[in-house]
Amino acid sequence: MRGLGPVRLAMMGGMMMAMLGFFIFLLTKLGQPNMALLFADLDRTDSNTIAAEVGRLGYPVEIRDQGTAVWVPADKALELRLQMADRGLPVGGKVGFEIFDETDSLGTTDFLQNVNLRRALEGELGRTIQSMDIVHRARVHLVMPRRQLFSREEQQPSASVVLAMRSNKRLDHEQVSAVQNLVASAVPNLKPGRITIIDDKGKLLSPGFEDDSSPNTVAAKNEERRRGFEARMARTIEELIEKTVGFGNVRAEVNADMDFDRVSTTEEIYNPDGQVVRSTQTVERAARNQESEGDPVTVGTNLPDAAPGGGDAARAQSDETSTEETVNFEISKKTVSHVRTDGEIKRVTVAVLVNGIQGKDEEGNQTYTPRPTEQMELLATLVRSTIGFDADRGDSVEVVNMEFASPVRFEEPLELFFGLGKNDLLRLAEILVLSILGILVILLVVRPLVSRAFESIPSAHEAAGRLLADTSSQASGLLGGPSAPAPAEMEEEQFEELIDIDRVEGRVKASSVKKVGEIVEKHPEEALSIIRAWMYQEA
């Protein structure tokens, strides 16, 4: 080993350490179980809780995706998922009524009990709303003011809800109203109008402190009605045309212009032909007038004590008769009241896209053939009849025949091979690659280094033997002159005492080195001259 030198020994030590680390990594990698996803999209609190629970059960666990996913051995994934569900995990990072199981009610103040009750209600409502398929995450905030002592006014509770949707979906008006009523039913004295709902993008879904008669609520309902009418008409058109062109070969879009103004109309209709005598009144009058002609006025008639004139005066007599009849007729009248609240359709436009005829030729290539004009006209007629087409109000229907884009086909997953799935095949491929890499490292790196090391040791042994022989001969020449015996003339036992080359077996014995040291101590000047000679020879 001394013949290798410190540099080569250090290099070999470094290579051995690197190889040891590589094989430890290889064994660790091969010994790891195949991991599978246990839960994803978790709250970090749930991730830590689940990881600790799985570790307590004695199974390896990994947390990935920035603390939102937990991976466990594939053969234990289903079992662990059931065990976590039995323990109520994951909880969505929310605290429910289990908070009262962890607190000591005996030493808890009334204020802390009320705070825990509010937290429990918020957590349970968040879990319930989050159970909807369209909702990814929900957070509820409740404000439940307590009535002060001797206070005449009672403050109403309120709530706010923040929703995170899945895959950029959104709630319609009915679903938002359902969330409002759900929260209102769970909190005493809470009205649905005092619940504000927003989404994770900051969009206001339902403003609070508004009743159903507020302008914003009415406008939202009207918009929802219009969209519902458009979706219903489009679905009806697609279902009708798909009977002819095939499923998935038609797309319809409907745009309706509707008037949601509340209109109340009252009409009174009179029919002059339907007269009926209601009452008759007859009044008869008769009068008789009689007039007499008197004496003429003279001076004598104006004297005192004058006697009136004698004789009968002429008399005039007249009779008068009148009859008045009043007849009251009743004319038939009809009163009609119209109240329109559902909205009036002012105009409808429809666009229908129909795919052509697709097939394959003799060589198996995909072919496309446009549909006949007569068929497209018949389809347009069906669409007009479906929507109640009215040209006077400006309705429009367009039916176009175009080729649909082919759907993107993703690569099919690896087929099962001897009962092995895709993950199993990938695991086997990983093990095979690492094994081949380890074999190559052994053959190309470790084996040459070991061979060179063992080849250099015999050369070091031979050099040491020549060194001892030269040293002995030179020392004998210096001490005894030319007549001194050569090392070959020494007795066999004395020569084996100096160095035993046959039994070296990879290294110079300590006894041989000790003998050389003794020779140098006995003959320091000769040893110095030999070393100088070596230095001159190397130079």
XYZ file of C-alpha atoms in Angstrom:
539
model
C 0.000 0.000 0.000
C 2.958 2.334 0.640
C 3.970 1.907 -2.982
C 0.722 3.542 -4.135
C 1.569 6.895 -2.619
C -0.657 9.275 -0.590
C -2.269 10.878 -3.675
C -3.384 7.603 -5.170
C -4.570 6.373 -1.790
C -6.636 9.557 -1.336
C -8.137 9.187 -4.818
C -8.998 5.559 -4.150
C -10.543 6.494 -0.794
C -12.662 9.186 -2.445
C -13.793 6.810 -5.156
C -14.686 4.179 -2.575
C -16.730 6.711 -0.591
C -18.534 7.842 -3.756
C -19.239 4.255 -4.722
C -20.494 3.510 -1.223
C -22.859 6.492 -1.377
C -24.078 5.447 -4.819
C -24.841 1.916 -3.691
C -26.587 3.203 -0.565
C -28.745 5.446 -2.784
C -29.394 2.534 -5.137
C -30.445 0.234 -2.314
C -32.614 2.953 -0.771
C -34.289 3.677 -4.104
C -34.918 0.037 -4.808
C -36.209 -0.502 -1.301
C -38.758 2.315 -1.464
C -42.371 1.172 -1.945
C -44.459 2.325 -4.883
C -46.201 5.503 -3.718
C -49.780 6.488 -4.589
C -51.830 9.627 -3.976
C -53.863 9.524 -0.768
C -55.377 13.039 -0.741
C -54.894 16.099 -2.942
C -55.816 19.804 -2.738
C -55.560 19.722 1.029
C -55.201 22.505 3.484
C -51.717 22.530 5.003
C -53.183 21.894 8.427
C -54.927 18.790 7.122
C -51.733 17.670 5.368
C -49.727 17.813 8.588
C -52.475 16.065 10.547
C -52.871 13.263 8.002
C -49.099 12.786 7.644
C -48.712 12.528 11.411
C -51.573 10.041 11.622
C -50.146 7.864 8.830
C -46.699 7.974 10.424
C -48.192 6.956 13.758
C -49.656 3.895 12.025
C -46.143 2.936 10.893
C -46.393 3.597 7.143
C -44.052 5.773 5.070
C -45.607 9.048 3.934
C -44.580 11.869 1.595
C -45.956 15.419 1.355
C -45.759 16.911 -2.134
C -47.117 19.816 -4.185
C -46.129 22.442 -1.631
C -47.887 20.692 1.214
C -51.232 20.087 -0.511
C -50.874 16.385 -1.434
C -50.141 13.319 0.697
C -48.629 10.162 -0.855
C -48.540 6.721 0.780
C -47.635 3.176 -0.365
C -49.860 2.141 -3.248
C -50.947 -1.129 -1.656
C -52.091 0.715 1.478
C -53.787 3.722 -0.150
C -57.364 2.428 0.011
C -56.980 1.103 3.535
C -55.465 4.365 4.781
C -58.153 6.409 3.032
C -60.831 4.473 4.922
C -58.956 4.836 8.192
C -58.601 8.588 7.700
C -62.317 8.863 6.933
C -63.061 6.951 10.134
C -61.035 9.559 12.034
C -62.878 12.425 10.318
C -59.964 13.491 8.112
C -59.576 15.658 6.189
C -61.661 18.373 7.805
C -60.863 21.131 5.305
C -58.898 23.156 7.814
C -62.123 23.994 9.674
C -63.134 23.493 13.271
C -66.569 22.023 13.882
C -68.492 20.962 16.954
C -65.605 18.677 17.878
C -64.063 21.768 19.473
C -66.242 21.112 22.524
C -64.737 17.633 22.852
C -61.282 19.142 23.296
C -62.138 21.861 25.837
C -62.947 21.687 29.515
C -66.401 23.198 29.884
C -66.060 23.404 33.665
C -63.317 26.015 33.572
C -64.456 27.844 30.437
C -65.992 31.301 30.647
C -69.289 32.214 29.040
C -67.534 34.465 26.535
C -65.228 31.675 25.397
C -68.175 29.290 25.069
C -69.955 31.759 22.776
C -66.829 32.201 20.669
C -66.420 28.431 20.344
C -70.086 28.093 19.377
C -69.676 30.674 16.630
C -66.492 28.988 15.370
C -68.228 25.613 15.375
C -71.185 26.987 13.385
C -68.856 28.592 10.856
C -66.859 25.398 10.436
C -69.890 23.139 10.084
C -71.548 25.481 7.571
C -68.308 25.658 5.582
C -68.086 21.860 5.464
C -71.721 21.567 4.367
C -71.351 24.122 1.575
C -68.054 22.541 0.529
C -69.842 19.215 0.044
C -71.384 20.621 -3.153
C -69.650 19.250 -6.253
C -69.199 22.686 -7.809
C -67.659 24.232 -4.658
C -63.961 23.601 -4.016
C -63.579 25.541 -0.784
C -65.966 27.568 1.385
C -65.464 29.933 4.292
C -68.272 31.358 6.429
C -68.189 34.378 8.773
C -71.052 34.933 11.208
C -71.922 38.059 13.168
C -74.300 37.235 16.002
C -74.598 40.267 18.296
C -75.807 39.679 21.806
C -78.653 41.774 23.116
C -77.469 44.090 25.831
C -79.188 44.152 29.168
C -82.135 46.593 29.353
C -81.751 47.353 25.657
C -84.918 47.974 23.651
C -83.347 47.551 20.232
C -82.242 44.145 19.038
C -79.508 43.960 16.403
C -80.068 41.474 13.624
C -77.379 38.841 12.837
C -75.583 38.813 9.477
C -73.245 36.518 7.580
C -70.734 36.538 4.733
C -69.664 33.564 2.629
C -66.593 33.215 0.391
C -66.704 30.429 -2.205
C -63.935 28.980 -4.380
C -65.293 27.238 -7.458
C -63.940 24.160 -9.229
C -62.596 24.476 -12.803
C -63.752 28.090 -13.267
C -67.392 27.129 -12.787
C -69.955 29.453 -11.269
C -73.171 29.234 -9.297
C -76.468 30.198 -10.863
C -79.084 32.277 -9.084
C -80.921 29.259 -7.696
C -77.735 27.774 -6.220
C -76.776 31.111 -4.652
C -80.257 31.365 -3.157
C -79.890 27.806 -1.844
C -76.652 28.728 -0.047
C -78.322 31.799 1.438
C -81.271 29.835 2.771
C -78.964 27.109 4.100
C -76.976 29.592 6.176
C -80.115 31.457 7.268
C -81.748 28.245 8.479
C -78.747 27.327 10.631
C -78.475 30.648 12.485
C -81.321 31.918 14.697
C -83.086 35.101 13.482
C -80.867 35.352 10.397
C -82.682 36.440 7.242
C -81.479 35.410 3.765
C -81.335 39.047 2.738
C -78.603 39.733 5.300
C -76.177 37.182 3.819
C -73.469 38.349 1.400
C -71.848 35.809 -0.928
C -68.745 36.403 -3.063
C -66.432 34.095 -4.986
C -62.668 33.733 -4.778
C -62.221 36.249 -7.634
C -63.987 39.002 -5.701
C -67.214 38.852 -7.715
C -70.362 39.657 -5.776
C -72.803 36.768 -6.137
C -75.436 37.946 -3.693
C -75.432 41.347 -1.979
C -76.641 41.382 1.568
C -79.272 43.620 3.186
C -81.577 43.408 0.136
C -84.991 41.812 -0.139
C -86.555 40.142 -3.138
C -88.160 43.387 -4.296
C -84.905 45.342 -4.566
C -83.848 46.405 -8.082
C -80.651 44.353 -8.056
C -82.473 41.191 -7.027
C -85.193 41.685 -9.620
C -82.617 42.328 -12.361
C -80.693 39.185 -11.418
C -83.852 37.096 -11.526
C -84.819 38.542 -14.916
C -81.384 37.765 -16.335
C -81.619 34.235 -14.983
C -85.010 33.807 -16.645
C -83.648 34.985 -19.970
C -80.701 32.592 -19.801
C -82.981 29.766 -18.792
C -85.242 30.412 -21.779
C -82.255 30.503 -24.161
C -80.761 27.298 -22.735
C -84.097 25.502 -22.876
C -84.708 26.474 -26.510
C -81.135 25.529 -27.536
C -81.433 22.143 -25.834
C -84.783 21.499 -27.530
C -83.348 22.333 -30.969
C -80.289 20.108 -30.458
C -82.352 17.151 -29.251
C -84.679 17.510 -32.248
C -81.980 17.742 -34.923
C -79.789 15.042 -33.347
C -82.493 12.547 -34.227
C -81.522 13.101 -37.889
C -77.831 14.071 -37.966
C -76.662 11.965 -35.020
C -75.547 12.683 -31.490
C -72.907 15.391 -31.149
C -73.269 16.624 -34.739
C -75.249 19.786 -33.984
C -74.731 22.894 -31.863
C -77.396 25.546 -31.320
C -77.211 29.009 -29.785
C -80.312 31.083 -28.987
C -80.367 34.787 -28.184
C -83.649 36.198 -26.891
C -84.543 39.857 -26.428
C -87.140 39.952 -23.656
C -89.092 42.746 -21.984
C -89.544 42.199 -18.248
C -91.453 45.422 -17.546
C -94.437 44.815 -15.298
C -97.525 45.853 -17.297
C -101.091 45.981 -15.955
C -103.892 46.724 -18.487
C -107.627 47.102 -17.770
C -110.179 47.191 -20.622
C -113.941 47.881 -20.572
C -115.782 46.695 -23.687
C -119.385 47.813 -24.405
C -121.627 45.984 -26.882
C -124.279 48.265 -28.387
C -126.113 45.335 -29.956
C -126.848 43.814 -26.614
C -129.259 46.479 -25.248
C -131.652 45.433 -22.486
C -134.496 47.577 -21.007
C -133.608 48.043 -17.426
C -136.503 50.372 -16.298
C -139.416 52.421 -17.749
C -140.936 55.557 -16.136
C -144.153 57.249 -17.461
C -145.357 60.653 -16.179
C -148.783 62.126 -17.251
C -149.788 65.731 -16.494
C -153.291 67.376 -16.947
C -154.086 71.113 -16.340
C -157.255 73.292 -16.838
C -157.124 77.152 -16.966
C -160.280 79.425 -16.673
C -160.109 83.230 -17.123
C -162.970 85.914 -16.752
C -163.192 89.388 -18.452
C -163.827 92.254 -15.766
C -165.558 95.844 -15.917
C -163.623 98.662 -17.394
C -161.929 101.057 -15.016
C -163.610 104.579 -14.858
C -163.746 107.644 -12.603
C -166.983 106.485 -11.154
C -165.670 103.225 -10.089
C -162.928 104.937 -8.273
C -165.230 107.240 -6.206
C -165.865 106.490 -2.631
C -169.007 104.519 -1.881
C -169.333 103.775 -5.511
C -170.965 100.471 -6.226
C -169.205 98.015 -8.403
C -170.349 97.518 -11.845
C -172.976 94.917 -12.339
C -173.405 92.187 -14.953
C -171.548 88.975 -15.720
C -168.098 89.252 -17.219
C -166.969 87.058 -20.101
C -165.063 83.850 -19.079
C -162.171 81.922 -21.017
C -161.346 78.211 -20.254
C -158.385 75.936 -21.518
C -157.347 72.322 -20.801
C -153.649 71.067 -21.064
C -152.532 67.405 -20.974
C -148.840 66.028 -21.235
C -147.344 62.560 -21.028
C -143.564 61.874 -20.358
C -142.079 58.369 -20.648
C -138.452 57.526 -19.646
C -136.941 54.161 -20.668
C -133.503 53.085 -19.218
C -131.491 50.581 -21.285
C -128.552 48.456 -19.930
C -125.692 47.935 -22.455
C -123.512 44.792 -21.980
C -119.982 45.637 -20.717
C -116.849 43.438 -20.432
C -113.906 44.393 -18.190
C -110.552 42.729 -18.980
C -107.385 43.125 -16.815
C -103.975 42.047 -18.157
C -100.944 41.688 -15.816
C -97.661 40.624 -17.506
C -94.778 39.657 -15.210
C -92.942 36.741 -16.900
C -91.478 38.837 -19.663
C -92.463 39.348 -23.255
C -90.349 37.981 -26.096
C -89.535 40.858 -28.409
C -87.086 39.122 -30.746
C -85.398 35.716 -31.084
C -82.280 34.879 -33.105
C -81.059 31.309 -33.554
C -77.754 30.028 -34.961
C -77.454 26.303 -35.661
C -74.227 24.598 -36.743
C -74.635 21.151 -38.310
C -71.804 18.752 -39.046
C -71.540 17.069 -42.430
C -71.503 13.375 -43.251
C -68.291 11.701 -42.116
C -67.122 8.292 -43.188
C -64.153 6.247 -44.385
C -63.001 5.336 -47.856
C -61.727 1.974 -49.028
C -58.257 2.714 -47.664
C -59.618 3.599 -44.235
C -59.024 7.350 -44.498
C -61.477 9.788 -42.944
C -63.831 11.442 -45.479
C -66.250 14.377 -45.234
C -69.328 15.065 -47.384
C -71.486 18.223 -47.048
C -75.164 17.687 -46.407
C -77.654 18.276 -49.256
C -79.286 21.694 -49.577
C -82.775 20.199 -49.372
C -81.962 18.596 -46.026
C -80.584 21.871 -44.645
C -83.778 23.693 -45.672
C -85.894 21.091 -43.906
C -83.774 21.469 -40.771
C -84.234 25.254 -40.903
C -88.003 24.760 -41.169
C -87.954 22.550 -38.080
C -86.007 25.173 -36.150
C -88.489 27.919 -37.113
C -91.389 25.801 -35.970
C -89.644 24.991 -32.682
C -89.054 28.607 -31.645
C -92.394 29.928 -32.935
C -90.817 32.013 -35.671
C -92.478 35.430 -36.201
C -91.140 37.577 -39.022
C -93.084 40.650 -37.822
C -91.053 40.883 -34.631
C -87.750 40.389 -36.499
C -86.888 36.770 -35.658
C -83.862 35.294 -37.429
C -82.806 31.661 -37.983
C -79.507 30.580 -39.549
C -78.672 26.908 -40.142
C -75.124 26.373 -41.440
C -73.437 23.143 -42.509
C -69.715 23.013 -41.617
C -67.219 20.333 -40.705
C -66.589 19.911 -37.003
C -63.003 19.867 -35.777
C -61.796 16.399 -34.833
C -61.364 15.954 -31.085
C -57.834 15.702 -29.762
C -57.020 12.072 -29.065
C -54.781 11.506 -26.112
C -52.409 8.599 -25.959
C -53.993 5.533 -24.520
C -52.568 4.305 -21.209
C -50.249 1.343 -21.185
C -52.086 -1.932 -21.414
C -51.791 -4.437 -18.623
C -48.852 -6.797 -19.011
C -49.086 -9.978 -16.944
C -51.438 -8.191 -14.571
C -49.146 -5.164 -14.154
C -50.527 -1.671 -14.552
C -48.874 1.480 -15.804
C -47.386 2.424 -12.431
C -46.014 -1.083 -11.955
C -44.354 -1.041 -15.372
C -42.782 2.337 -14.653
C -41.508 1.021 -11.335
C -39.950 -2.025 -13.012
C -38.352 0.190 -15.649
C -36.877 2.395 -12.916
C -35.433 -0.617 -11.087
C -34.022 -2.034 -14.329
C -32.306 1.243 -15.246
C -30.776 1.627 -11.791
C -29.559 -1.978 -11.826
C -27.922 -1.564 -15.234
C -26.312 1.662 -14.049
C -24.916 -0.070 -10.963
C -23.488 -2.946 -13.037
C -21.841 -0.513 -15.451
C -20.266 1.404 -12.570
C -18.875 -1.826 -11.119
C -17.460 -3.031 -14.441
C -16.158 0.285 -15.789
C -15.055 2.090 -12.624
C -14.539 -0.204 -9.648
C -12.933 -3.137 -11.444
C -10.206 -1.109 -13.254
C -9.293 0.706 -10.028
C -8.947 -2.516 -8.062
C -6.917 -4.181 -10.837
C -4.495 -1.280 -11.061
C -4.088 -1.214 -7.301
C -3.174 -4.900 -7.088
C -0.887 -4.667 -10.118
C 1.104 -1.869 -8.522
C 1.703 -3.805 -5.279
C 3.974 -6.570 -6.788
C 6.057 -3.949 -8.545
C 6.532 -2.268 -5.195
C 7.626 -5.585 -3.705
C 10.216 -6.123 -6.432
C 11.560 -2.612 -5.980
C 11.873 -3.197 -2.253
C 13.775 -6.464 -2.848
C 16.166 -4.805 -5.261
C 16.634 -1.987 -2.808
C 17.558 -4.379 -0.024
C 19.929 -6.335 -2.231
C 21.652 -3.191 -3.490
C 21.872 -1.833 0.019
C 23.434 -5.010 1.346
C 25.950 -5.247 -1.488
C 26.954 -1.623 -1.253
C 27.205 -1.829 2.499
C 29.365 -4.936 2.237
C 31.566 -3.317 -0.396
C 32.101 -0.299 1.738
C 32.776 -2.280 4.856
C 34.629 -5.288 3.603
C 36.006 -4.187 0.231
C 35.897 -6.272 -2.873
C 36.449 -9.493 -1.022
C 33.204 -9.116 0.922
C 30.702 -11.826 0.152
C 27.732 -10.961 -2.100
C 24.140 -11.386 -0.968
C 23.890 -14.492 -3.123
C 26.616 -16.117 -1.033
C 24.794 -15.570 2.224
C 23.289 -18.473 3.876
C 19.667 -19.140 2.986
C 18.424 -18.691 6.560
C 20.222 -15.329 6.991
C 18.754 -14.061 3.677
C 15.211 -15.035 4.713
C 15.715 -13.104 7.941
C 16.350 -9.935 5.932
C 13.247 -10.191 3.697
C 10.828 -12.920 2.827
C 9.528 -11.984 -0.623
C 7.673 -15.253 -1.185
C 5.376 -14.508 1.769
C 4.794 -10.813 1.177
C 1.252 -11.347 -0.187
C 0.541 -7.751 -1.113
C 2.687 -5.781 1.328
C 6.227 -5.503 2.713
C 6.609 -7.094 6.080
C 7.366 -4.897 9.027
C 10.352 -7.071 9.945
C 12.044 -6.361 6.603
C 11.583 -2.634 7.010
C 12.918 -2.937 10.545
C 16.042 -4.762 9.301
C 16.666 -2.041 6.711
C 16.362 0.517 9.505
C 18.888 -1.329 11.598
C 21.349 -1.406 8.680
C 20.924 2.341 8.206
C 21.525 2.940 11.939
C 24.690 0.857 11.862
C 26.044 2.433 8.705
C 24.653 5.996 8.503
C 27.349 7.319 6.196
C 26.961 4.507 3.689
C 23.172 4.914 3.782
C 23.553 8.629 3.140
C 25.774 7.970 0.154
C 23.254 5.466 -1.231
C 20.425 7.974 -0.892
C 22.518 10.603 -2.655
C 23.224 8.141 -5.439
C 19.457 7.507 -5.799
C 18.813 11.206 -5.991
C 21.435 11.641 -8.693
C 19.986 8.721 -10.641
C 16.408 10.145 -10.496
C 17.732 13.536 -11.553
